[in-house]
mmCIF file with all atom_site columns, C-alpha atoms in Angstrom:
data_model
loop_
_atom_site.group_PDB
_atom_site.id
_atom_site.type_symbol
_atom_site.label_atom_id
_atom_site.label_alt_id
_atom_site.label_comp_id
_atom_site.label_asym_id
_atom_site.label_entity_id
_atom_site.label_seq_id
_atom_site.pdbx_PDB_ins_code
_atom_site.Cartn_x
_atom_site.Cartn_y
_atom_site.Cartn_z
_atom_site.occupancy
_atom_site.B_iso_or_equiv
_atom_site.pdbx_formal_charge
_atom_site.auth_seq_id
_atom_site.auth_comp_id
_atom_site.auth_asym_id
_atom_site.auth_atom_id
_atom_site.pdbx_PDB_model_num
ATOM 1  C CA . MET A 1 1  ? 216.197 150.294 50.671 1.00 59.00 ? 1  MET A CA 1
ATOM 2  C CA . SER A 1 2  ? 217.294 152.728 53.370 1.00 57.00 ? 2  SER A CA 1
ATOM 3  C CA . GLU A 1 3  ? 216.913 152.051 57.121 1.00 56.00 ? 3  GLU A CA 1
ATOM 4  C CA . ARG A 1 4  ? 213.677 154.072 56.874 1.00 60.00 ? 4  ARG A CA 1
ATOM 5  C CA . GLY A 1 5  ? 212.404 151.606 54.261 1.00 67.00 ? 5  GLY A CA 1
ATOM 6  C CA . MET A 1 6  ? 212.608 154.091 51.402 1.00 70.00 ? 6  MET A CA 1
ATOM 7  C CA . LYS A 1 7  ? 214.132 153.576 47.978 1.00 76.00 ? 7  LYS A CA 1
ATOM 8  C CA . PRO A 1 8  ? 217.395 155.598 47.653 1.00 84.00 ? 8  PRO A CA 1
ATOM 9  C CA . ARG A 1 9  ? 215.930 157.854 44.915 1.00 79.00 ? 9  ARG A CA 1
ATOM 10 C CA . ALA A 1 10 ? 212.953 158.651 47.100 1.00 79.00 ? 10 ALA A CA 1
ATOM 11 C CA . GLU A 1 11 ? 215.224 159.545 50.032 1.00 85.00 ? 11 GLU A CA 1
ATOM 12 C CA . LYS A 1 12 ? 217.385 161.675 47.706 1.00 88.00 ? 12 LYS A CA 1
ATOM 13 C CA . GLY A 1 13 ? 214.239 163.347 46.278 1.00 85.00 ? 13 GLY A CA 1
ATOM 14 C CA . ARG A 1 14 ? 213.125 164.288 49.792 1.00 87.00 ? 14 ARG A CA 1
ATOM 15 C CA . GLU A 1 15 ? 216.589 165.705 50.564 1.00 92.00 ? 15 GLU A CA 1
ATOM 16 C CA . ILE A 1 16 ? 216.483 167.862 47.358 1.00 92.00 ? 16 ILE A CA 1
ATOM 17 C CA . LEU A 1 17 ? 213.033 169.186 48.229 1.00 90.00 ? 17 LEU A CA 1
ATOM 18 C CA . LYS A 1 18 ? 214.092 170.123 51.748 1.00 93.00 ? 18 LYS A CA 1
ATOM 19 C CA . GLU A 1 19 ? 217.289 171.741 50.521 1.00 96.00 ? 19 GLU A CA 1
ATOM 20 C CA . SER A 1 20 ? 215.206 173.874 48.087 1.00 95.00 ? 20 SER A CA 1
ATOM 21 C CA . GLY A 1 21 ? 213.190 175.222 51.022 1.00 93.00 ? 21 GLY A CA 1
ATOM 22 C CA . ALA A 1 22 ? 210.127 172.961 50.712 1.00 91.00 ? 22 ALA A CA 1
ATOM 23 C CA . GLU A 1 23 ? 208.213 172.018 53.854 1.00 87.00 ? 23 GLU A CA 1
ATOM 24 C CA . LEU A 1 24 ? 207.561 168.305 53.946 1.00 84.00 ? 24 LEU A CA 1
ATOM 25 C CA . ILE A 1 25 ? 204.824 166.790 56.046 1.00 79.00 ? 25 ILE A CA 1
ATOM 26 C CA . ILE A 1 26 ? 205.059 162.985 56.005 1.00 75.00 ? 26 ILE A CA 1
ATOM 27 C CA . ALA A 1 27 ? 202.171 161.128 57.576 1.00 70.00 ? 27 ALA A CA 1
ATOM 28 C CA . GLN A 1 28 ? 201.843 157.395 58.147 1.00 68.00 ? 28 GLN A CA 1
ATOM 29 C CA . GLY A 1 29 ? 198.768 155.704 56.756 1.00 70.00 ? 29 GLY A CA 1
ATOM 30 C CA . ILE A 1 30 ? 198.183 158.164 53.852 1.00 74.00 ? 30 ILE A CA 1
ATOM 31 C CA . HIS A 1 31 ? 199.040 157.088 50.324 1.00 76.00 ? 31 HIS A CA 1
ATOM 32 C CA . ASN A 1 32 ? 197.985 160.363 48.757 1.00 82.00 ? 32 ASN A CA 1
ATOM 33 C CA . LYS A 1 33 ? 200.696 162.922 47.853 1.00 86.00 ? 33 LYS A CA 1
ATOM 34 C CA . THR A 1 34 ? 199.977 166.635 47.916 1.00 89.00 ? 34 THR A CA 1
ATOM 35 C CA . LEU A 1 35 ? 202.089 169.475 46.546 1.00 89.00 ? 35 LEU A CA 1
ATOM 36 C CA . CYS A 1 36 ? 201.149 173.075 47.246 1.00 91.00 ? 36 CYS A CA 1
ATOM 37 C CA . VAL A 1 37 ? 202.919 175.987 45.599 1.00 92.00 ? 37 VAL A CA 1
ATOM 38 C CA . ASP A 1 38 ? 202.118 179.191 47.509 1.00 91.00 ? 38 ASP A CA 1
ATOM 39 C CA . ASP A 1 39 ? 198.372 179.875 47.060 1.00 92.00 ? 39 ASP A CA 1
ATOM 40 C CA . VAL A 1 40 ? 198.633 179.339 43.302 1.00 95.00 ? 40 VAL A CA 1
ATOM 41 C CA . TYR A 1 41 ? 198.921 175.637 42.450 1.00 96.00 ? 41 TYR A CA 1
ATOM 42 C CA . LEU A 1 42 ? 197.944 172.296 44.006 1.00 95.00 ? 42 LEU A CA 1
ATOM 43 C CA . ALA A 1 43 ? 198.800 168.795 42.854 1.00 95.00 ? 43 ALA A CA 1
ATOM 44 C CA . LYS A 1 44 ? 197.135 165.923 44.533 1.00 92.00 ? 44 LYS A CA 1
ATOM 45 C CA . GLY A 1 45 ? 197.090 162.179 43.846 1.00 91.00 ? 45 GLY A CA 1
ATOM 46 C CA . SER A 1 46 ? 198.435 158.709 44.437 1.00 86.00 ? 46 SER A CA 1
ATOM 47 C CA . PHE A 1 47 ? 201.382 158.750 42.004 1.00 84.00 ? 47 PHE A CA 1
ATOM 48 C CA . ASN A 1 48 ? 204.695 158.071 43.715 1.00 81.00 ? 48 ASN A CA 1
ATOM 49 C CA . TRP A 1 49 ? 206.615 161.041 42.204 1.00 79.00 ? 49 TRP A CA 1
ATOM 50 C CA . LEU A 1 50 ? 209.946 160.125 43.752 1.00 75.00 ? 50 LEU A CA 1
ATOM 51 C CA . SER A 1 51 ? 210.044 156.391 43.263 1.00 76.00 ? 51 SER A CA 1
ATOM 52 C CA . ALA A 1 52 ? 207.488 154.968 40.823 1.00 80.00 ? 52 ALA A CA 1
ATOM 53 C CA . PRO A 1 53 ? 208.652 152.955 37.787 1.00 83.00 ? 53 PRO A CA 1
ATOM 54 C CA . ARG A 1 54 ? 207.838 154.911 34.656 1.00 86.00 ? 54 ARG A CA 1
ATOM 55 C CA . ASN A 1 55 ? 208.136 151.946 32.311 1.00 90.00 ? 55 ASN A CA 1
ATOM 56 C CA . PRO A 1 56 ? 204.847 150.112 31.775 1.00 90.00 ? 56 PRO A CA 1
ATOM 57 C CA . SER A 1 57 ? 206.697 146.852 31.155 1.00 94.00 ? 57 SER A CA 1
ATOM 58 C CA . ASN A 1 58 ? 208.234 146.996 34.679 1.00 91.00 ? 58 ASN A CA 1
ATOM 59 C CA . LYS A 1 59 ? 206.589 144.358 36.898 1.00 92.00 ? 59 LYS A CA 1
ATOM 60 C CA . TYR A 1 60 ? 206.071 146.957 39.628 1.00 88.00 ? 60 TYR A CA 1
ATOM 61 C CA . PHE A 1 61 ? 204.451 149.512 37.308 1.00 88.00 ? 61 PHE A CA 1
ATOM 62 C CA . LEU A 1 62 ? 201.061 150.753 38.500 1.00 87.00 ? 62 LEU A CA 1
ATOM 63 C CA . HIS A 1 63 ? 198.717 153.221 36.953 1.00 85.00 ? 63 HIS A CA 1
ATOM 64 C CA . ASN A 1 64 ? 198.419 155.974 39.566 1.00 86.00 ? 64 ASN A CA 1
ATOM 65 C CA . VAL A 1 65 ? 197.199 159.480 38.921 1.00 88.00 ? 65 VAL A CA 1
ATOM 66 C CA . SER A 1 66 ? 197.838 162.949 40.301 1.00 92.00 ? 66 SER A CA 1
ATOM 67 C CA . LEU A 1 67 ? 195.857 165.994 39.219 1.00 94.00 ? 67 LEU A CA 1
ATOM 68 C CA . GLY A 1 68 ? 196.890 169.621 39.179 1.00 96.00 ? 68 GLY A CA 1
ATOM 69 C CA . TYR A 1 69 ? 194.687 172.488 40.149 1.00 95.00 ? 69 TYR A CA 1
ATOM 70 C CA . LYS A 1 70 ? 194.932 176.216 39.709 1.00 96.00 ? 70 LYS A CA 1
ATOM 71 C CA . GLY A 1 71 ? 192.436 179.019 39.495 1.00 94.00 ? 71 GLY A CA 1
ATOM 72 C CA . GLU A 1 72 ? 190.511 181.417 41.755 1.00 91.00 ? 72 GLU A CA 1
ATOM 73 C CA . LYS A 1 73 ? 189.385 178.805 44.322 1.00 94.00 ? 73 LYS A CA 1
ATOM 74 C CA . VAL A 1 74 ? 192.671 176.934 44.671 1.00 96.00 ? 74 VAL A CA 1
ATOM 75 C CA . ALA A 1 75 ? 193.908 179.125 47.582 1.00 96.00 ? 75 ALA A CA 1
ATOM 76 C CA . GLU A 1 76 ? 190.912 178.048 49.705 1.00 96.00 ? 76 GLU A CA 1
ATOM 77 C CA . PHE A 1 77 ? 191.518 174.391 48.757 1.00 94.00 ? 77 PHE A CA 1
ATOM 78 C CA . ILE A 1 78 ? 195.169 174.686 49.713 1.00 94.00 ? 78 ILE A CA 1
ATOM 79 C CA . ARG A 1 79 ? 194.196 176.063 53.098 1.00 94.00 ? 79 ARG A CA 1
ATOM 80 C CA . GLN A 1 80 ? 191.861 173.069 53.665 1.00 93.00 ? 80 GLN A CA 1
ATOM 81 C CA . VAL A 1 81 ? 194.552 170.598 52.641 1.00 89.00 ? 81 VAL A CA 1
ATOM 82 C CA . SER A 1 82 ? 197.142 172.339 54.897 1.00 87.00 ? 82 SER A CA 1
ATOM 83 C CA . SER A 1 83 ? 194.769 172.228 57.863 1.00 89.00 ? 83 SER A CA 1
ATOM 84 C CA . GLU A 1 84 ? 194.129 168.526 57.286 1.00 87.00 ? 84 GLU A CA 1
ATOM 85 C CA . MET A 1 85 ? 197.906 167.761 57.256 1.00 81.00 ? 85 MET A CA 1
ATOM 86 C CA . GLU A 1 86 ? 198.470 169.819 60.385 1.00 80.00 ? 86 GLU A CA 1
ATOM 87 C CA . TYR A 1 87 ? 195.735 167.897 62.117 1.00 85.00 ? 87 TYR A CA 1
ATOM 88 C CA . ILE A 1 88 ? 197.221 164.578 61.092 1.00 80.00 ? 88 ILE A CA 1
ATOM 89 C CA . ALA A 1 89 ? 200.635 165.712 62.273 1.00 73.00 ? 89 ALA A CA 1
ATOM 90 C CA . LYS A 1 90 ? 199.156 166.677 65.663 1.00 77.00 ? 90 LYS A CA 1
ATOM 91 C CA . LEU A 1 91 ? 197.785 163.150 65.998 1.00 80.00 ? 91 LEU A CA 1
ATOM 92 C CA . GLY A 1 92 ? 201.372 161.886 66.049 1.00 70.00 ? 92 GLY A CA 1
ATOM 93 C CA . MET A 1 93 ? 201.248 160.341 62.616 1.00 53.00 ? 93 MET A CA 1
ATOM 94 C CA . LYS A 1 94 ? 204.127 162.474 61.290 1.00 43.00 ? 94 LYS A CA 1
ATOM 95 C CA . THR A 1 95 ? 207.432 160.656 60.790 1.00 43.00 ? 95 THR A CA 1
#
């Protein structure tokens, strides 16, 4: 674990995302993960994309799910999600 309490591959994943130009908003107290791609695609769910064991026989394996959305109403949903994350960050929950 890193000094921030993250697994090394999770920390590396965050670094790669930032280097690629992604904006990361990390909020304490929220387990949900959200990925927005422009106004075109939204993925939202509890799956730990950067650190979850993928092998069901692993003792730490959990069945978490993330869903992907696209279509004519996704841009509106992305704006709502972005507003929610900005609000949480303003509350000082951002790390």
